[in-house]
Amino acid sequence: MPASAKPLSPQRRRFLQDTARMAAGCAVAGSALAYLARDARALPAEALRPPGALPEEDFLAACIRCGLCVRDCPYDTLSLAELGVDGAATGTPFFTARDVPCEMCDDIPCVAACPTGALDPGLTDINDAQMGTAVLVDQENCLNFQGLRCDVCYRVCPVIDEAITLELSHNTRSGHHAIFAPTVHAEHCTGCGVCEKKCVLPEAAIKVLPIRLARGSSAEHYRKGWEEKAEKGRPLVEDLIDLPDRLPGPGTDNLATPGGFEPGYNLPGTGQ
Amino acid sequence: MSTASKAMAGREAIAVKGWLQAHKWLLLRRASQTFFLLIFLLGPWFGLWLVKGTLAGSLTLGVLPLTDPFVTLQGLVAGHIPETTALIGALIVLAVYALIGGRVYCSWVCPINPVTDTAHWLHRRLGLAKGWQPKRSTRLWLMGTVLVVSALTGTIAWEIVNPITLLHRGLVFGIGFGWALVLGIFVFDLFVARHGWCGRLCPVGAFYGLLGQRSLLRVTARDRVACDDCMDCFAVCPENHVITPALRGKGSDTPLILSPDCTNCGRCIDVCSVDVFAFTHRFDTNVSEAPATPADTRAA
């Protein structure tokens, strides 16, 4: 700076210093708050949101933690997360299926009570709710999988025969009994948690998990040939060459049934 | 002003006006704070559901929705357009506080106020130093920060730590470890910074302050000529910089306390033994010409 320059105004200097101080302080405080805000998104797997709840990242922008859904829940299913006690973001509503499951009220009072739309008012049929998805997490302890007839999760399911079915298979242990495997069909499961609540085992063999944990997803580009064919009514690609099937027998690499029958043709280079 | 006289603030008013008159607005304020807490507790305690919800959002008598406008604003910048119910609730609250003074929320409703008031009372009694005093504008900066963090993280950021709703919701629904945060504020105000939380840091107070900038309800230092410089009002006022322009004004200077920082708590009216202060509206700029003594019959 040239020595002849006008001395800088002390007020300006003061202002710049104060501003820098405030900005720095706020950057520190803001970072801490942002860290907490990011952290709050980690919803524990056993904490389920009420019916119609927006996806978690949208939910935390929408829920004002007023507790009106909790008040209007006739079964005291919902509670507000307490700081340092429950894992969900402080003050937000959740329920734990094994404690009190959702009873799937027809009029969905919790959604009606929500002033902000954090619980989507577009949900008018409780059967469309997706609070989570039931998963039979422990086949080794599930009584039905051992060939016994417990069936409790199936019987108590509010969407019986759609969300949970019993799939019959042969009981190889006894050789002459059946296994009635409780099977969840995710598109019908609302995640209400009644199955988990009623499971007779000390620790439930069927649990409602958040959809992100419970489900995989099919790749966008997958096409199932049998579905496409059924839709089209004929083969997808016309005039396919019908290649020879691999039959068991000499001259093939099929070792499962060696010495089978000879093919009615000779593949080039395999005759010797 | 000595530490001793600060601790004694209000003694003269009690001697002149009697204990009740010298605590009139304080008692009314405590009654109001108790009322706003009890009305939410009637439901869970006695099954009398006049009001459901919390200070963040509530429904009165099944028809009147009220929503905290600062929470709503954070939700908006976080990217969620709320349903009409919440918007109407926020507008009602906005209108009321714009009229009666934004920071009336701080002194007449907020459940943290008794906590920080107690800390300040003890602070005066123990004669502690004022401690760390960040600028009063810090809360505005923090308010801006909260909005930026809300926008960046897509969450209603302040509600993760907001001690106001945390305490209120805690009392109505169950508090968890929230009491530790409240205790933290008490200790902070007592030992670290006098009037530190409400006066300098709380972004909710900053928001309500901005909201009440043009509010009608004001305290006036109408009888400022009677002031005997006892400084009791300065000792009890949580935002005592607001008093000076009104009380020390001369001639045609407005006697109204027009700073948006004033919480309309009315404690200055209580502790003044010569009744300088009174509640009025913002267009009432009357100033007493001379000390209003009983002998003075020329008044008016």
Coordinates of C-alpha atoms in Angstrom, one line a residue:
Chain A
M1 CA 0.0 0.0 0.0
P2 CA 1.4 3.4 -0.9
A3 CA 2.3 5.4 2.2
S4 CA 0.3 8.4 0.9
A5 CA -3.0 6.4 0.8
K6 CA -5.8 7.7 2.9
P7 CA -5.9 6.0 6.3
L8 CA -8.7 3.4 6.3
S9 CA -11.8 4.3 8.3
P10 CA -11.8 2.7 11.8
Q11 CA -15.5 2.2 11.5
R12 CA -15.1 0.2 8.4
R13 CA -12.3 -1.8 10.0
R14 CA -14.6 -2.5 13.0
F15 CA -17.5 -3.4 10.8
L16 CA -15.4 -5.9 8.8
Q17 CA -14.0 -7.4 11.9
D18 CA -17.4 -7.8 13.5
T19 CA -18.9 -9.3 10.4
A20 CA -16.0 -11.8 10.0
R21 CA -16.4 -12.7 13.7
M22 CA -20.2 -13.3 13.4
A23 CA -19.8 -15.2 10.1
A24 CA -17.2 -17.4 11.5
G25 CA -19.2 -18.1 14.7
C26 CA -22.3 -18.8 12.7
A27 CA -20.3 -21.1 10.4
V28 CA -19.2 -23.2 13.4
A29 CA -22.7 -23.2 15.0
G30 CA -24.3 -23.9 11.6
S31 CA -22.0 -26.8 10.9
A32 CA -22.8 -28.3 14.3
L33 CA -26.5 -27.9 13.6
A34 CA -26.2 -29.3 10.1
Y35 CA -24.4 -32.3 11.6
L36 CA -27.2 -32.9 14.0
A37 CA -29.8 -32.4 11.3
R38 CA -28.0 -35.0 9.1
D39 CA -27.7 -37.3 12.0
A40 CA -31.4 -37.0 12.8
R41 CA -32.2 -38.7 9.5
A42 CA -30.8 -42.0 10.7
L43 CA -34.2 -43.5 11.7
P44 CA -33.7 -46.7 13.7
A45 CA -35.0 -49.8 11.8
E46 CA -37.6 -50.6 14.5
A47 CA -39.0 -47.1 14.6
L48 CA -41.9 -47.0 12.1
R49 CA -43.5 -43.8 10.9
P50 CA -47.3 -43.4 11.0
P51 CA -49.4 -44.2 7.9
G52 CA -48.9 -41.8 5.0
A53 CA -45.6 -40.5 6.3
L54 CA -43.6 -38.9 3.5
P55 CA -40.2 -40.5 2.8
E56 CA -37.9 -39.7 5.7
E57 CA -35.9 -36.9 4.1
D58 CA -39.2 -35.1 3.1
F59 CA -40.8 -35.9 6.4
L60 CA -38.1 -34.0 8.4
A61 CA -38.8 -30.9 6.3
A62 CA -42.6 -31.3 6.8
C63 CA -43.1 -32.5 10.4
I64 CA -43.4 -29.7 12.9
R65 CA -43.4 -32.1 15.9
C66 CA -46.8 -30.8 17.2
G67 CA -48.0 -34.3 18.3
L68 CA -51.5 -33.9 16.9
C69 CA -51.3 -37.3 15.2
V70 CA -50.3 -38.8 18.6
R71 CA -53.3 -37.2 20.2
D72 CA -55.7 -38.5 17.7
C73 CA -54.5 -42.1 17.6
P74 CA -57.2 -44.0 19.3
Y75 CA -54.9 -46.9 20.3
D76 CA -52.0 -44.9 21.7
T77 CA -49.8 -46.5 19.1
L78 CA -47.8 -43.4 18.3
S79 CA -45.5 -41.5 20.5
L80 CA -43.1 -38.5 20.0
A81 CA -39.4 -39.3 20.1
E82 CA -37.7 -38.0 23.2
L83 CA -34.2 -36.6 23.1
G84 CA -31.5 -39.2 23.9
V85 CA -34.1 -41.9 24.6
D86 CA -35.6 -42.8 21.2
G87 CA -33.5 -42.9 18.1
A88 CA -35.9 -41.0 15.8
A89 CA -35.4 -37.2 15.3
T90 CA -36.5 -35.4 18.5
G91 CA -40.2 -34.8 18.7
T92 CA -41.2 -36.7 15.6
P93 CA -43.9 -39.4 15.8
F94 CA -43.1 -43.1 15.5
F95 CA -44.3 -46.5 16.8
T96 CA -42.6 -49.7 17.6
A97 CA -44.6 -52.7 16.2
R98 CA -43.6 -55.2 18.9
D99 CA -44.9 -52.7 21.5
V100 CA -48.1 -51.3 20.0
P101 CA -48.8 -52.0 16.3
C102 CA -50.9 -49.8 14.0
E103 CA -54.5 -50.9 14.1
M104 CA -55.2 -49.5 10.6
C105 CA -58.2 -47.4 11.3
D106 CA -60.5 -46.9 8.3
D107 CA -60.7 -43.1 8.8
I108 CA -56.9 -42.8 9.4
P109 CA -57.3 -40.1 12.2
C110 CA -53.5 -39.5 12.4
V111 CA -53.4 -38.4 8.8
A112 CA -56.5 -36.3 9.2
A113 CA -54.9 -34.6 12.3
C114 CA -51.6 -33.6 10.5
P115 CA -51.6 -29.9 9.8
T116 CA -48.7 -29.8 7.5
G117 CA -49.1 -32.9 5.2
A118 CA -46.1 -34.6 6.7
L119 CA -48.6 -37.5 6.8
D120 CA -49.8 -37.4 3.2
P121 CA -53.6 -36.5 3.1
G122 CA -53.6 -38.3 -0.3
L123 CA -53.7 -41.6 1.7
T124 CA -57.4 -42.3 1.9
D125 CA -57.4 -46.1 1.9
I126 CA -55.5 -47.5 4.9
N127 CA -54.8 -50.6 2.8
D128 CA -52.5 -48.5 0.6
A129 CA -50.3 -47.5 3.6
Q130 CA -46.7 -48.5 3.5
M131 CA -45.3 -48.0 6.9
G132 CA -42.8 -50.8 6.3
T133 CA -42.8 -54.4 5.1
A134 CA -43.1 -57.5 7.1
V135 CA -40.2 -59.9 6.6
L136 CA -40.0 -63.4 8.0
V137 CA -36.5 -62.8 9.3
D138 CA -35.9 -66.1 11.1
Q139 CA -37.0 -69.3 9.3
E140 CA -34.9 -71.4 11.7
N141 CA -37.1 -70.4 14.6
C142 CA -40.4 -69.9 12.9
L143 CA -42.7 -72.7 14.1
N144 CA -44.4 -73.1 10.8
F145 CA -41.1 -73.6 9.1
Q146 CA -40.5 -76.4 11.4
G147 CA -43.6 -78.1 10.2
L148 CA -45.8 -77.0 13.1
R149 CA -49.1 -75.2 12.6
C150 CA -48.7 -72.0 14.5
D151 CA -50.1 -69.7 11.7
V152 CA -50.6 -66.8 14.1
C153 CA -49.0 -64.2 11.9
Y154 CA -51.2 -65.3 9.0
R155 CA -54.4 -65.4 11.1
V156 CA -53.9 -61.9 12.7
C157 CA -52.9 -60.1 9.5
P158 CA -55.5 -57.5 8.7
V159 CA -54.9 -58.2 5.0
I160 CA -55.0 -62.0 5.4
D161 CA -54.5 -64.1 2.3
E162 CA -53.2 -61.1 0.5
A163 CA -50.3 -59.7 2.5
I164 CA -49.5 -63.0 4.1
T165 CA -50.3 -66.4 2.6
L166 CA -49.4 -69.9 3.7
E167 CA -47.4 -71.6 1.0
L168 CA -47.5 -75.4 1.1
S169 CA -44.4 -77.5 0.6
H170 CA -43.3 -81.0 1.4
N171 CA -41.8 -81.6 4.9
T172 CA -38.6 -83.5 4.1
R173 CA -37.8 -84.1 7.7
S174 CA -40.9 -86.2 8.5
G175 CA -41.3 -87.3 4.9
H176 CA -45.1 -87.3 5.1
H177 CA -46.1 -83.9 6.5
A178 CA -46.5 -80.4 5.0
I179 CA -44.8 -77.1 5.7
F180 CA -47.1 -74.1 5.7
A181 CA -44.6 -71.3 5.1
P182 CA -45.9 -67.8 6.0
T183 CA -45.1 -65.8 2.9
V184 CA -45.3 -62.0 2.8
H185 CA -46.5 -60.3 -0.4
A186 CA -45.0 -56.9 -0.1
E187 CA -47.4 -55.1 -2.5
H188 CA -50.2 -55.8 -0.1
C189 CA -48.4 -55.4 3.2
T190 CA -49.1 -52.1 5.0
G191 CA -46.4 -52.6 7.6
C192 CA -48.9 -52.3 10.4
G193 CA -46.9 -54.7 12.5
V194 CA -49.7 -56.8 14.0
C195 CA -47.8 -60.0 12.8
E196 CA -44.7 -58.9 14.6
K197 CA -46.7 -58.0 17.7
K198 CA -48.5 -61.3 17.8
C199 CA -45.6 -63.7 17.0
V200 CA -45.6 -66.2 19.8
L201 CA -41.8 -66.5 20.1
P202 CA -39.9 -64.6 22.7
E203 CA -38.3 -62.6 19.9
A204 CA -40.5 -62.3 16.9
A205 CA -39.5 -64.4 13.8
I206 CA -41.5 -62.0 11.6
K207 CA -40.6 -58.3 11.8
V208 CA -41.7 -55.2 10.1
L209 CA -38.7 -53.5 8.5
P210 CA -38.4 -50.1 6.8
I211 CA -39.0 -50.7 3.1
R212 CA -35.4 -49.6 2.4
L213 CA -34.2 -52.6 4.4
A214 CA -36.9 -55.0 3.6
R215 CA -36.9 -54.9 -0.1
G216 CA -34.6 -55.3 -3.1
S217 CA -35.6 -53.9 -6.4
S218 CA -35.8 -55.2 -9.9
A219 CA -33.5 -53.6 -12.4
E220 CA -35.3 -51.2 -14.7
H221 CA -34.2 -52.9 -17.9
Y222 CA -35.2 -56.4 -16.9
R223 CA -37.9 -58.0 -19.1
K224 CA -39.4 -61.3 -18.2
G225 CA -39.7 -63.3 -21.4
W226 CA -42.8 -65.2 -20.3
E227 CA -44.6 -62.0 -19.3
E228 CA -43.7 -60.2 -22.5
K229 CA -44.7 -63.3 -24.5
A230 CA -48.0 -63.5 -22.8
E231 CA -48.7 -59.8 -23.4
K232 CA -47.8 -60.0 -27.0
G233 CA -49.5 -63.3 -27.6
R234 CA -46.6 -64.8 -29.6
P235 CA -42.8 -65.1 -29.4
L236 CA -41.0 -61.7 -29.0
V237 CA -38.6 -62.5 -31.8
E238 CA -40.0 -64.3 -34.8
D239 CA -38.2 -67.1 -36.7
L240 CA -35.8 -68.1 -34.0
I241 CA -33.6 -71.0 -35.0
D242 CA -34.5 -73.9 -32.8
L243 CA -31.1 -75.0 -31.6
P244 CA -30.6 -78.6 -30.5
D245 CA -31.3 -79.3 -26.9
R246 CA -28.5 -80.8 -24.9
L247 CA -29.6 -84.4 -24.4
P248 CA -27.8 -86.8 -22.1
G249 CA -25.7 -89.3 -23.9
P250 CA -22.4 -90.0 -25.5
G251 CA -20.9 -87.2 -27.3
T252 CA -22.2 -84.6 -25.0
D253 CA -20.8 -83.1 -21.8
N254 CA -23.8 -84.1 -19.7
L255 CA -22.4 -86.0 -16.8
A256 CA -25.7 -86.2 -14.9
T257 CA -27.1 -89.0 -16.9
P258 CA -24.1 -90.7 -18.6
G259 CA -24.9 -93.3 -21.1
G260 CA -28.2 -91.9 -22.1
F261 CA -29.6 -92.1 -25.5
E262 CA -27.8 -91.1 -28.6
P263 CA -28.8 -88.0 -30.4
G264 CA -30.5 -88.4 -33.8
Y265 CA -27.8 -86.2 -35.4
N266 CA -24.0 -85.9 -35.2
L267 CA -22.6 -82.7 -34.0
P268 CA -19.6 -81.8 -36.1
G269 CA -16.3 -82.8 -34.6
T270 CA -17.7 -85.0 -31.8
G271 CA -18.1 -88.3 -33.7
Q272 CA -14.7 -89.9 -33.0
Chain B
M1 CA -24.9 1.3 39.9
S2 CA -23.5 -0.9 42.7
T3 CA -24.0 -4.6 42.9
A4 CA -25.9 -4.1 46.1
S5 CA -28.4 -1.7 44.6
K6 CA -28.9 -4.1 41.6
A7 CA -29.8 -6.9 44.0
M8 CA -32.2 -4.6 45.8
A9 CA -33.9 -3.4 42.6
G10 CA -37.6 -2.9 43.2
R11 CA -37.4 -2.3 47.0
E12 CA -38.4 1.3 46.7
A13 CA -41.4 0.4 44.5
I14 CA -42.5 -2.2 47.1
A15 CA -42.2 0.4 49.9
V16 CA -44.2 3.0 47.9
K17 CA -46.8 1.0 46.0
G18 CA -47.0 -2.2 48.1
W19 CA -45.7 -5.7 47.1
L20 CA -48.7 -6.6 45.0
Q21 CA -48.6 -3.4 42.8
A22 CA -44.8 -3.7 42.5
H23 CA -45.2 -7.2 41.1
K24 CA -48.4 -6.8 39.2
W25 CA -47.1 -7.4 35.6
L26 CA -44.7 -10.1 36.8
L27 CA -47.5 -12.0 38.5
L28 CA -49.8 -11.5 35.4
R29 CA -46.9 -12.7 33.2
R30 CA -46.3 -15.8 35.4
A31 CA -50.1 -16.5 35.3
S32 CA -50.0 -16.2 31.5
Q33 CA -47.0 -18.6 31.2
T34 CA -48.7 -21.0 33.6
F35 CA -52.0 -20.7 31.6
F36 CA -50.3 -21.5 28.2
L37 CA -48.7 -24.5 29.8
L38 CA -51.7 -25.8 31.7
I39 CA -54.1 -25.4 28.8
F40 CA -51.9 -27.9 26.9
L41 CA -51.7 -30.2 30.0
L42 CA -55.5 -30.3 30.7
G43 CA -55.8 -32.9 28.0
P44 CA -53.1 -35.4 29.0
W45 CA -53.6 -34.8 32.7
F46 CA -57.4 -34.5 33.1
G47 CA -58.8 -35.7 29.7
L48 CA -60.0 -32.2 29.0
W49 CA -59.0 -31.6 25.4
L50 CA -59.5 -27.9 24.9
V51 CA -56.1 -27.7 23.2
K52 CA -54.2 -30.4 21.5
G53 CA -50.6 -30.3 20.3
T54 CA -47.7 -28.2 21.4
L55 CA -46.4 -24.6 20.8
A56 CA -45.0 -25.7 17.4
G57 CA -48.5 -26.5 16.3
S58 CA -51.9 -26.9 18.0
L59 CA -55.6 -27.2 17.5
T60 CA -57.9 -25.4 19.9
L61 CA -61.4 -26.6 20.5
G62 CA -61.2 -28.6 17.3
V63 CA -61.4 -25.6 15.1
L64 CA -58.6 -23.1 15.7
P65 CA -55.3 -24.1 14.2
L66 CA -52.1 -22.3 15.4
T67 CA -48.7 -22.9 14.0
D68 CA -45.3 -21.4 15.0
P69 CA -44.4 -19.2 12.0
F70 CA -40.7 -19.7 12.5
V71 CA -41.1 -23.5 12.3
T72 CA -43.3 -23.0 9.2
L73 CA -40.7 -20.8 7.6
Q74 CA -38.0 -23.4 8.2
G75 CA -40.2 -26.0 6.7
L76 CA -40.7 -23.8 3.6
V77 CA -37.0 -23.2 3.0
A78 CA -36.4 -26.9 3.6
G79 CA -38.6 -27.5 0.6
H80 CA -42.0 -28.5 2.0
I81 CA -45.1 -26.5 1.2
P82 CA -47.4 -27.3 4.1
E83 CA -51.1 -28.0 3.9
T84 CA -53.5 -25.1 4.3
T85 CA -54.2 -25.8 8.0
A86 CA -50.6 -25.2 9.0
L87 CA -50.4 -22.1 6.8
I88 CA -53.6 -20.6 8.2
G89 CA -52.3 -21.4 11.7
A90 CA -49.1 -19.6 11.0
L91 CA -50.8 -16.6 9.5
I92 CA -53.0 -16.2 12.6
V93 CA -50.0 -16.3 14.9
L94 CA -48.1 -13.9 12.6
A95 CA -51.0 -11.4 12.7
V96 CA -51.5 -11.5 16.5
Y97 CA -47.8 -11.0 17.3
A98 CA -47.4 -8.3 14.6
L99 CA -50.1 -6.5 16.4
I100 CA -49.2 -7.0 20.1
G101 CA -45.4 -7.2 19.7
G102 CA -43.5 -10.2 18.5
R103 CA -41.5 -10.6 21.7
V104 CA -44.7 -10.8 23.8
Y105 CA -44.2 -14.5 22.9
C106 CA -40.9 -14.4 24.7
S107 CA -42.1 -12.9 27.9
W108 CA -45.7 -14.1 28.2
V109 CA -45.8 -17.5 26.5
C110 CA -42.3 -19.1 26.1
P111 CA -41.7 -21.7 28.8
I112 CA -37.9 -21.0 28.7
N113 CA -38.6 -17.5 30.0
P114 CA -39.2 -18.5 33.7
V115 CA -35.9 -20.5 33.4
T116 CA -33.8 -17.6 32.2
D117 CA -35.7 -15.2 34.5
T118 CA -34.8 -17.3 37.5
A119 CA -31.2 -17.5 36.3
H120 CA -31.2 -13.7 36.0
W121 CA -32.8 -13.2 39.5
L122 CA -30.1 -15.5 41.0
H123 CA -27.5 -13.8 39.0
R124 CA -28.5 -10.4 40.5
R125 CA -28.8 -11.9 44.0
L126 CA -25.3 -13.4 43.8
G127 CA -23.9 -10.2 42.4
L128 CA -22.2 -12.0 39.5
A129 CA -20.3 -10.3 36.7
K130 CA -22.2 -10.0 33.5
G131 CA -19.7 -12.3 31.8
W132 CA -19.5 -13.0 28.1
Q133 CA -21.7 -10.6 26.2
P134 CA -21.9 -11.4 22.5
K135 CA -23.6 -8.7 20.4
R136 CA -27.3 -8.6 20.5
S137 CA -27.3 -9.0 16.7
T138 CA -25.8 -12.5 17.2
R139 CA -29.4 -13.9 17.4
L140 CA -30.2 -12.4 14.0
W141 CA -27.1 -14.1 12.6
L142 CA -28.1 -17.3 14.2
M143 CA -31.6 -17.0 12.8
G144 CA -30.1 -16.6 9.3
T145 CA -27.8 -19.6 10.0
V146 CA -30.8 -21.7 11.0
L147 CA -32.6 -20.9 7.8
V148 CA -29.5 -21.7 5.7
V149 CA -29.0 -25.0 7.5
S150 CA -32.7 -25.8 7.0
A151 CA -32.4 -25.2 3.3
L152 CA -29.2 -27.1 2.9
T153 CA -30.2 -30.2 4.9
G154 CA -33.8 -30.1 3.9
T155 CA -34.9 -30.4 7.6
I156 CA -36.6 -28.1 10.1
A157 CA -33.2 -27.7 11.6
W158 CA -33.8 -25.6 14.7
E159 CA -36.5 -28.0 16.0
I160 CA -33.8 -30.6 16.5
V161 CA -32.4 -28.5 19.4
N162 CA -35.0 -25.8 20.0
P163 CA -35.2 -25.7 23.8
I164 CA -38.5 -23.9 23.8
T165 CA -40.5 -26.5 22.0
L166 CA -38.4 -29.2 23.6
L167 CA -39.4 -28.1 27.1
H168 CA -43.0 -27.5 26.2
R169 CA -43.3 -30.7 24.3
G170 CA -41.4 -32.4 27.0
L171 CA -43.8 -31.3 29.7
V172 CA -46.8 -32.3 27.6
F173 CA -45.5 -35.5 26.0
G174 CA -42.4 -36.6 27.9
I175 CA -39.0 -35.0 28.0
G176 CA -36.3 -37.6 27.7
F177 CA -32.9 -36.0 28.3
G178 CA -34.3 -32.6 27.1
W179 CA -34.1 -31.3 30.7
A180 CA -30.3 -31.4 30.4
L181 CA -30.6 -28.8 27.6
V182 CA -32.9 -26.6 29.7
L183 CA -30.5 -26.9 32.7
G184 CA -27.7 -26.0 30.3
I185 CA -29.4 -22.8 29.4
F186 CA -30.0 -22.0 33.1
V187 CA -26.3 -22.5 33.9
F188 CA -25.3 -20.6 30.8
D189 CA -27.4 -17.6 31.8
L190 CA -26.3 -17.7 35.4
F191 CA -22.6 -18.2 35.0
V192 CA -21.5 -17.6 31.4
A193 CA -23.5 -14.7 30.0
R194 CA -26.1 -12.5 31.7
H195 CA -29.3 -12.6 29.6
G196 CA -27.2 -14.6 27.3
W197 CA -29.8 -17.0 25.8
C198 CA -32.9 -14.9 25.4
G199 CA -31.1 -11.6 24.9
R200 CA -28.4 -12.6 22.5
L201 CA -28.6 -16.1 21.1
C202 CA -32.1 -17.4 20.7
P203 CA -33.0 -17.3 17.0
V204 CA -36.7 -17.7 17.8
G205 CA -36.6 -14.5 19.8
A206 CA -34.9 -12.8 16.9
F207 CA -37.6 -13.9 14.5
Y208 CA -40.4 -12.7 16.8
G209 CA -38.5 -9.5 17.3
L210 CA -38.5 -8.8 13.6
L211 CA -42.2 -9.8 13.5
G212 CA -43.1 -7.2 16.0
Q213 CA -41.2 -4.2 14.6
R214 CA -44.4 -2.2 13.8
S215 CA -46.5 -3.6 16.6
L216 CA -49.2 -1.5 18.3
L217 CA -48.7 -2.4 22.0
R218 CA -45.9 -0.4 23.5
V219 CA -44.5 0.7 26.8
T220 CA -44.2 4.4 27.2
A221 CA -42.0 6.4 29.6
R222 CA -44.7 9.0 29.7
D223 CA -43.8 10.4 33.1
R224 CA -40.1 10.5 32.4
V225 CA -39.8 13.9 34.0
A226 CA -40.5 12.2 37.3
C227 CA -37.6 9.7 36.9
D228 CA -35.3 9.9 39.9
D229 CA -32.5 7.9 38.3
C230 CA -32.8 5.0 40.6
M231 CA -31.9 2.7 37.7
D232 CA -34.2 -0.1 39.0
C233 CA -35.8 -0.5 35.5
F234 CA -32.3 -1.0 33.9
A235 CA -31.5 -3.6 36.5
V236 CA -34.6 -5.7 35.9
C237 CA -35.1 -5.1 32.1
P238 CA -33.9 -8.1 30.1
E239 CA -33.2 -5.9 27.1
N240 CA -32.2 -2.7 29.0
H241 CA -30.8 -0.9 26.0
V242 CA -34.4 -0.3 24.8
I243 CA -35.2 2.0 27.8
T244 CA -32.6 4.7 27.2
P245 CA -34.0 6.4 24.1
A246 CA -37.4 6.7 25.7
L247 CA -36.5 7.5 29.2
R248 CA -33.6 9.8 28.5
G249 CA -35.3 11.5 25.6
K250 CA -35.9 15.3 25.9
G251 CA -38.7 17.5 24.8
S252 CA -40.4 16.1 21.7
D253 CA -38.4 12.9 21.6
T254 CA -40.8 10.0 21.7
P255 CA -41.4 8.5 25.1
L256 CA -42.4 5.2 23.5
I257 CA -40.1 2.2 23.7
L258 CA -40.0 1.4 20.0
S259 CA -37.2 -1.1 19.9
P260 CA -38.4 -4.5 18.5
D261 CA -36.2 -6.0 21.3
C262 CA -38.6 -4.9 24.0
T263 CA -40.5 -8.0 25.2
N264 CA -43.4 -6.0 26.7
C265 CA -42.9 -7.8 29.9
G266 CA -43.9 -4.8 32.0
R267 CA -41.3 -5.3 34.7
C268 CA -40.1 -1.7 34.3
I269 CA -43.7 -0.6 35.2
D270 CA -43.6 -2.8 38.3
V271 CA -40.3 -1.7 39.7
C272 CA -40.7 2.1 39.1
S273 CA -41.6 3.7 42.4
V274 CA -42.7 7.0 40.6
D275 CA -44.7 5.3 37.8
V276 CA -42.8 6.6 34.9
F277 CA -43.8 3.7 32.6
A278 CA -47.2 2.5 31.3
F279 CA -48.6 0.3 28.6
T280 CA -50.0 2.2 25.6
H281 CA -50.3 2.0 21.8
R282 CA -47.6 3.2 19.4
F283 CA -49.5 6.4 18.4
D284 CA -49.7 7.7 21.9
T285 CA -46.8 10.0 22.1
N286 CA -48.0 12.1 25.1
V287 CA -45.4 13.1 27.5
S288 CA -46.1 14.7 30.9
E289 CA -44.8 18.3 31.0
A290 CA -43.8 18.5 34.6
P291 CA -43.6 16.1 37.6
A292 CA -47.2 15.1 38.3
T293 CA -47.4 15.8 42.0
P294 CA -50.7 15.9 43.8
A295 CA -50.2 19.6 44.5
D296 CA -49.9 20.3 40.8
T297 CA -53.5 21.1 39.8
R298 CA -52.6 22.9 36.6
A299 CA -52.2 19.6 34.7
A300 CA -54.2 19.2 31.5

